[in-house]
Tab-separated table of N, CA and C in Angstrom:
chain	number	residue	atom	x	y	z
A	1	UNK	N	61.311	28.536	109.389
A	1	UNK	CA	61.575	28.358	107.997
A	1	UNK	C	63.013	27.938	107.783
A	2	UNK	N	63.131	26.846	107.301
A	2	UNK	CA	64.448	26.302	107.033
A	2	UNK	C	64.861	26.665	105.626
A	3	UNK	N	66.117	26.948	105.496
A	3	UNK	CA	66.636	27.281	104.167
A	3	UNK	C	67.030	25.994	103.466
A	4	UNK	N	66.732	26.002	102.238
A	4	UNK	CA	67.124	24.832	101.470
A	4	UNK	C	68.123	25.262	100.411
A	5	UNK	N	69.163	24.530	100.331
A	5	UNK	CA	70.183	24.834	99.343
A	5	UNK	C	70.038	23.854	98.195
A	6	UNK	N	70.048	24.395	97.028
A	6	UNK	CA	69.958	23.498	95.880
A	6	UNK	C	71.315	23.406	95.234
A	7	UNK	N	71.662	22.259	94.741
A	7	UNK	CA	72.948	22.067	94.112
A	7	UNK	C	72.960	22.572	92.688
A	8	UNK	N	71.855	22.905	92.150
A	8	UNK	CA	71.790	23.406	90.785
A	8	UNK	C	72.103	24.890	90.722
A	9	UNK	N	72.179	25.460	91.801
A	9	UNK	CA	72.450	26.900	91.850
A	9	UNK	C	73.918	27.143	91.494
A	10	UNK	N	74.163	28.089	90.641
A	10	UNK	CA	75.535	28.377	90.248
A	10	UNK	C	76.012	29.630	90.964
A	11	UNK	N	77.242	29.608	91.339
A	11	UNK	CA	77.824	30.763	92.000
A	11	UNK	C	78.277	31.764	90.949
A	12	UNK	N	77.979	33.020	91.175
A	12	UNK	CA	78.412	34.060	90.240
A	12	UNK	C	79.587	34.800	90.864
A	13	UNK	N	80.544	35.128	90.057
A	13	UNK	CA	81.718	35.860	90.525
A	13	UNK	C	81.335	37.319	90.718
A	14	UNK	N	81.902	37.947	91.728
A	14	UNK	CA	81.594	39.370	91.917
A	14	UNK	C	82.053	40.158	90.697
A	15	UNK	N	81.204	41.074	90.237
A	15	UNK	CA	81.508	41.822	89.028
A	15	UNK	C	82.532	42.921	89.291
A	16	UNK	N	82.288	43.739	90.285
A	16	UNK	CA	83.230	44.811	90.604
A	16	UNK	C	82.974	45.256	92.029
A	17	UNK	N	83.943	45.888	92.611
A	17	UNK	CA	83.757	46.424	93.948
A	17	UNK	C	82.763	47.569	93.865
A	18	UNK	N	81.883	47.717	94.837
A	18	UNK	CA	80.857	48.747	94.738
A	18	UNK	C	81.418	50.166	94.766
A	19	UNK	N	82.523	50.389	95.441
A	19	UNK	CA	83.087	51.735	95.512
A	19	UNK	C	84.138	51.974	94.440
A	20	UNK	N	84.475	50.973	93.676
A	20	UNK	CA	85.506	51.107	92.660
A	20	UNK	C	85.051	51.922	91.464
A	21	UNK	N	83.798	51.895	91.142
A	21	UNK	CA	83.294	52.625	90.003
A	21	UNK	C	83.553	51.872	88.716
A	22	UNK	N	83.154	52.489	87.641
A	22	UNK	CA	83.341	51.867	86.340
A	22	UNK	C	84.740	52.137	85.828
A	23	UNK	N	85.078	51.529	84.731
A	23	UNK	CA	86.396	51.716	84.132
A	23	UNK	C	86.566	53.163	83.677
A	24	UNK	N	85.518	53.755	83.156
A	24	UNK	CA	85.597	55.149	82.696
A	24	UNK	C	85.830	56.099	83.869
A	25	UNK	N	85.198	55.795	85.002
A	25	UNK	CA	85.393	56.656	86.167
A	25	UNK	C	86.816	56.536	86.713
A	26	UNK	N	87.341	55.340	86.740
A	26	UNK	CA	88.711	55.184	87.231
A	26	UNK	C	89.711	55.829	86.272
A	27	UNK	N	89.450	55.776	84.981
A	27	UNK	CA	90.316	56.441	84.004
A	27	UNK	C	90.254	57.957	84.179
A	28	UNK	N	89.062	58.470	84.463
A	28	UNK	CA	88.918	59.915	84.681
A	28	UNK	C	89.681	60.339	85.940
A	29	UNK	N	89.591	59.555	87.019
A	29	UNK	CA	90.339	59.882	88.233
A	29	UNK	C	91.842	59.857	87.981
A	30	UNK	N	92.278	58.913	87.192
A	30	UNK	CA	93.696	58.825	86.839
A	30	UNK	C	94.135	60.046	86.030
A	31	UNK	N	93.311	60.479	85.094
A	31	UNK	CA	93.648	61.652	84.279
A	31	UNK	C	93.694	62.910	85.133
A	32	UNK	N	92.754	63.065	86.042
A	32	UNK	CA	92.732	64.253	86.901
A	32	UNK	C	93.967	64.273	87.801
A	33	UNK	N	94.303	63.134	88.384
A	33	UNK	CA	95.487	63.067	89.239
A	33	UNK	C	96.759	63.373	88.473
A	34	UNK	N	96.878	62.814	87.266
A	34	UNK	CA	98.081	63.055	86.458
A	34	UNK	C	98.163	64.523	86.041
A	35	UNK	N	97.031	65.124	85.680
A	35	UNK	CA	97.066	66.533	85.269
A	35	UNK	C	97.403	67.434	86.450
A	36	UNK	N	96.953	67.097	87.652
A	36	UNK	CA	97.322	67.883	88.827
A	36	UNK	C	98.811	67.774	89.126
A	37	UNK	N	99.363	66.583	88.990
A	37	UNK	CA	100.803	66.423	89.197
A	37	UNK	C	101.609	67.212	88.180
A	38	UNK	N	101.187	67.186	86.926
A	38	UNK	CA	101.873	67.955	85.883
A	38	UNK	C	101.765	69.445	86.176
A	39	UNK	N	100.603	69.896	86.629
A	39	UNK	CA	100.427	71.310	86.974
A	39	UNK	C	101.338	71.739	88.110
A	40	UNK	N	101.463	70.912	89.128
A	40	UNK	CA	102.330	71.246	90.263
A	40	UNK	C	103.783	71.309	89.818
A	41	UNK	N	104.196	70.367	88.961
A	41	UNK	CA	105.578	70.384	88.455
A	41	UNK	C	105.826	71.653	87.646
A	42	UNK	N	104.853	72.069	86.845
A	42	UNK	CA	105.012	73.303	86.061
A	42	UNK	C	105.108	74.527	86.957
A	43	UNK	N	104.313	74.579	88.016
A	43	UNK	CA	104.356	75.728	88.927
A	43	UNK	C	105.699	75.788	89.644
A	44	UNK	N	106.198	74.645	90.089
A	44	UNK	CA	107.499	74.617	90.764
A	44	UNK	C	108.603	75.021	89.794
A	45	UNK	N	108.518	74.560	88.546
A	45	UNK	CA	109.506	74.944	87.543
A	45	UNK	C	109.479	76.432	87.249
A	46	UNK	N	108.275	77.008	87.169
A	46	UNK	CA	108.145	78.448	86.925
A	46	UNK	C	108.723	79.241	88.092
A	47	UNK	N	108.467	78.798	89.319
A	47	UNK	CA	109.025	79.488	90.488
A	47	UNK	C	110.548	79.417	90.476
A	48	UNK	N	111.092	78.298	90.046
A	48	UNK	CA	112.541	78.153	89.968
A	48	UNK	C	113.130	79.099	88.922
A	49	UNK	N	112.474	79.225	87.773
A	49	UNK	CA	112.956	80.133	86.724
A	49	UNK	C	112.918	81.573	87.217
A	50	UNK	N	111.844	81.951	87.894
A	50	UNK	CA	111.735	83.324	88.408
A	50	UNK	C	112.820	83.596	89.439
A	51	UNK	N	113.085	82.633	90.309
A	51	UNK	CA	114.121	82.809	91.322
A	51	UNK	C	115.504	82.937	90.694
A	52	UNK	N	115.788	82.134	89.684
A	52	UNK	CA	117.089	82.221	89.008
A	52	UNK	C	117.255	83.554	88.293
A	53	UNK	N	116.196	84.043	87.657
A	53	UNK	CA	116.283	85.354	86.992
A	53	UNK	C	116.515	86.467	88.001
A	54	UNK	N	115.884	86.379	89.160
A	54	UNK	CA	116.082	87.403	90.187
A	54	UNK	C	117.522	87.385	90.692
A	55	UNK	N	118.073	86.185	90.896
A	55	UNK	CA	119.470	86.094	91.334
A	55	UNK	C	120.414	86.633	90.277
A	56	UNK	N	120.107	86.349	89.000
A	56	UNK	CA	120.956	86.812	87.908
A	56	UNK	C	120.915	88.339	87.815
A	57	UNK	N	119.756	88.940	87.978
A	57	UNK	CA	119.662	90.405	87.901
A	57	UNK	C	120.328	91.051	89.111
A	58	UNK	N	120.293	90.389	90.271
A	58	UNK	CA	120.991	90.927	91.442
A	58	UNK	C	122.500	90.899	91.248
A	59	UNK	N	123.004	89.852	90.610
A	59	UNK	CA	124.446	89.760	90.367
A	59	UNK	C	124.912	90.784	89.345
A	60	UNK	N	124.065	91.109	88.369
A	60	UNK	CA	124.477	92.040	87.319
A	60	UNK	C	124.273	93.499	87.726
A	61	UNK	N	123.541	93.752	88.792
A	61	UNK	CA	123.305	95.126	89.233
A	61	UNK	C	124.554	95.669	89.913
A	62	UNK	N	124.752	96.987	89.797
A	62	UNK	CA	125.880	97.641	90.439
A	62	UNK	C	125.546	97.756	91.924
A	63	UNK	N	126.414	97.254	92.801
A	63	UNK	CA	126.064	97.253	94.221
A	63	UNK	C	125.927	98.642	94.820
A	64	UNK	N	126.853	99.511	94.527
A	64	UNK	CA	126.799	100.873	95.066
A	64	UNK	C	126.731	101.847	93.897
A	65	UNK	N	125.567	101.990	93.335
A	65	UNK	CA	125.406	102.880	92.189
A	65	UNK	C	125.542	104.328	92.656
A	66	UNK	N	126.241	105.131	91.835
A	66	UNK	CA	126.408	106.541	92.161
A	66	UNK	C	125.093	107.262	91.945
A	67	UNK	N	124.809	108.179	92.819
A	67	UNK	CA	123.552	108.899	92.695
A	67	UNK	C	123.647	109.912	91.566
A	68	UNK	N	122.585	110.058	90.825
A	68	UNK	CA	122.575	110.984	89.692
A	68	UNK	C	122.130	112.370	90.100
A	69	UNK	N	121.673	112.533	91.305
A	69	UNK	CA	121.205	113.823	91.796
A	69	UNK	C	122.116	114.243	92.937
A	70	UNK	N	122.526	115.507	92.926
A	70	UNK	CA	123.385	116.011	93.995
A	70	UNK	C	122.597	116.047	95.297
A	71	UNK	N	123.232	115.688	96.386
A	71	UNK	CA	122.508	115.706	97.666
A	71	UNK	C	122.196	117.140	98.076
A	72	UNK	N	121.037	117.329	98.598
A	72	UNK	CA	120.627	118.667	99.041
A	72	UNK	C	120.946	118.816	100.514
A	73	UNK	N	121.301	120.037	100.894
A	73	UNK	CA	121.617	120.313	102.290
A	73	UNK	C	120.503	121.094	102.961
A	74	UNK	N	119.388	121.234	102.306
A	74	UNK	CA	118.275	121.978	102.890
A	74	UNK	C	117.713	121.198	104.073
A	75	UNK	N	117.480	121.897	105.145
A	75	UNK	CA	116.942	121.284	106.348
A	75	UNK	C	115.424	121.263	106.234
A	76	UNK	N	114.885	120.108	106.426
A	76	UNK	CA	113.428	119.980	106.379
A	76	UNK	C	112.898	120.279	107.770
A	77	UNK	N	111.985	121.251	107.895
A	77	UNK	CA	111.463	121.572	109.222
A	77	UNK	C	110.650	120.399	109.773
A	78	UNK	N	110.665	120.305	111.077
A	78	UNK	CA	109.906	119.230	111.726
A	78	UNK	C	108.420	119.471	111.500
A	79	UNK	N	107.734	118.437	111.124
A	79	UNK	CA	106.318	118.540	110.850
A	79	UNK	C	105.571	117.904	112.019
A	80	UNK	N	104.950	118.740	112.813
A	80	UNK	CA	104.175	118.244	113.946
A	80	UNK	C	102.762	118.810	113.827
A	81	UNK	N	101.865	118.086	113.206
A	81	UNK	CA	100.521	118.619	112.981
A	81	UNK	C	99.751	118.878	114.273
A	82	UNK	N	100.017	118.120	115.343
A	82	UNK	CA	99.310	118.369	116.591
A	82	UNK	C	99.746	119.695	117.217
A	83	UNK	N	101.038	119.988	117.145
A	83	UNK	CA	101.518	121.257	117.689
A	83	UNK	C	101.014	122.420	116.835
A	84	UNK	N	100.934	122.228	115.519
A	84	UNK	CA	100.414	123.288	114.651
A	84	UNK	C	98.946	123.574	114.949
A	85	UNK	N	98.202	122.548	115.327
A	85	UNK	CA	96.783	122.733	115.622
A	85	UNK	C	96.564	123.234	117.044
A	86	UNK	N	97.601	123.262	117.875
A	86	UNK	CA	97.479	123.749	119.240
A	86	UNK	C	96.925	122.699	120.189
A	87	UNK	N	97.066	121.444	119.871
A	87	UNK	CA	96.521	120.378	120.704
A	87	UNK	C	97.507	119.972	121.791
A	88	UNK	N	98.797	120.172	121.565
A	88	UNK	CA	99.813	119.740	122.515
A	88	UNK	C	99.764	120.655	123.733
A	89	UNK	N	99.739	120.079	124.932
A	89	UNK	CA	99.696	120.922	126.134
A	89	UNK	C	101.023	121.625	126.352
A	90	UNK	N	100.972	122.727	127.095
A	90	UNK	CA	102.200	123.458	127.419
A	90	UNK	C	103.027	122.629	128.380
A	91	UNK	N	104.299	122.468	128.059
A	91	UNK	CA	105.205	121.708	128.891
A	91	UNK	C	106.029	122.670	129.723
A	92	UNK	N	106.364	122.290	130.966
A	92	UNK	CA	107.195	123.193	131.785
A	92	UNK	C	108.598	123.274	131.209
A	93	UNK	N	109.290	124.335	131.579
A	93	UNK	CA	110.670	124.514	131.119
A	93	UNK	C	111.539	123.388	131.628
A	94	UNK	N	112.454	122.946	130.796
A	94	UNK	CA	113.365	121.878	131.197
A	94	UNK	C	114.489	122.418	132.074
A	95	UNK	N	114.711	123.754	132.083
A	95	UNK	CA	115.801	124.332	132.861
A	95	UNK	C	115.437	124.462	134.332
A	96	UNK	N	114.171	124.457	134.670
A	96	UNK	CA	113.746	124.612	136.060
A	96	UNK	C	113.852	123.251	136.735
A	97	UNK	N	114.553	123.219	137.863
A	97	UNK	CA	114.688	121.964	138.589
A	97	UNK	C	113.456	121.755	139.465
A	98	UNK	N	113.127	120.528	139.796
A	98	UNK	CA	111.931	120.283	140.600
A	98	UNK	C	112.033	120.883	142.002
A	99	UNK	N	113.220	120.968	142.597
A	99	UNK	CA	113.331	121.532	143.946
A	99	UNK	C	113.166	123.045	143.914
A	100	UNK	N	113.582	123.686	142.832
A	100	UNK	CA	113.448	125.140	142.746
A	100	UNK	C	112.004	125.535	142.507
A	101	UNK	N	111.235	124.700	141.839
A	101	UNK	CA	109.850	125.066	141.571
A	101	UNK	C	108.987	124.887	142.812
A	102	UNK	N	109.453	124.129	143.814
A	102	UNK	CA	108.676	123.933	145.026
A	102	UNK	C	108.734	125.169	145.919
A	103	UNK	N	109.782	125.952	145.802
A	103	UNK	CA	109.899	127.164	146.615
A	103	UNK	C	108.962	128.229	146.067
A	104	UNK	N	108.372	129.022	146.945
A	104	UNK	CA	107.464	130.086	146.460
A	104	UNK	C	108.240	131.140	145.678
A	105	UNK	N	107.635	131.581	144.600
A	105	UNK	CA	108.227	132.599	143.737
A	105	UNK	C	107.857	133.977	144.293
A	106	UNK	N	108.819	134.887	144.318
A	106	UNK	CA	108.466	136.252	144.787
A	106	UNK	C	107.596	136.937	143.738
A	107	UNK	N	106.689	137.740	144.190
A	107	UNK	CA	105.797	138.479	143.299
A	107	UNK	C	106.606	139.526	142.551
A	108	UNK	N	106.350	139.703	141.246
A	108	UNK	CA	107.102	140.719	140.524
A	108	UNK	C	106.700	142.116	141.003
A	109	UNK	N	107.698	142.925	141.175
A	109	UNK	CA	107.422	144.293	141.635
A	109	UNK	C	107.028	145.161	140.464
A	110	UNK	N	106.060	146.013	140.684
A	110	UNK	CA	105.554	146.885	139.627
A	110	UNK	C	106.209	148.258	139.796
A	111	UNK	N	107.094	148.670	138.890
A	111	UNK	CA	107.808	149.953	139.077
A	111	UNK	C	106.965	151.147	138.653
A	112	UNK	N	105.997	151.542	139.381
A	112	UNK	CA	105.205	152.736	139.037
A	112	UNK	C	105.213	153.738	140.111
């Protein structure tokens, strides 16, 4: 089958790119992009304002404020819940040297 070309045929110009979408769709994409950029600028501006306020409050604060409560000298006892429950094993005396413990201990004499 041979193709025949007719000279009466008119060429039509391409209407639009297939992936370009309509004018309304491109306008919507433009609006979404612009609103996202404006949102990001607002967030960065808000972060900058918060940072400046924090620096300003740090500068106005007294660096070494005097304490309003007198310091207490009460000793807080050591809190060891495992030792209170009796879970900690008995440890040998720290005063006994390892060479002295190797020697046999004499039996205690019973004075009766």
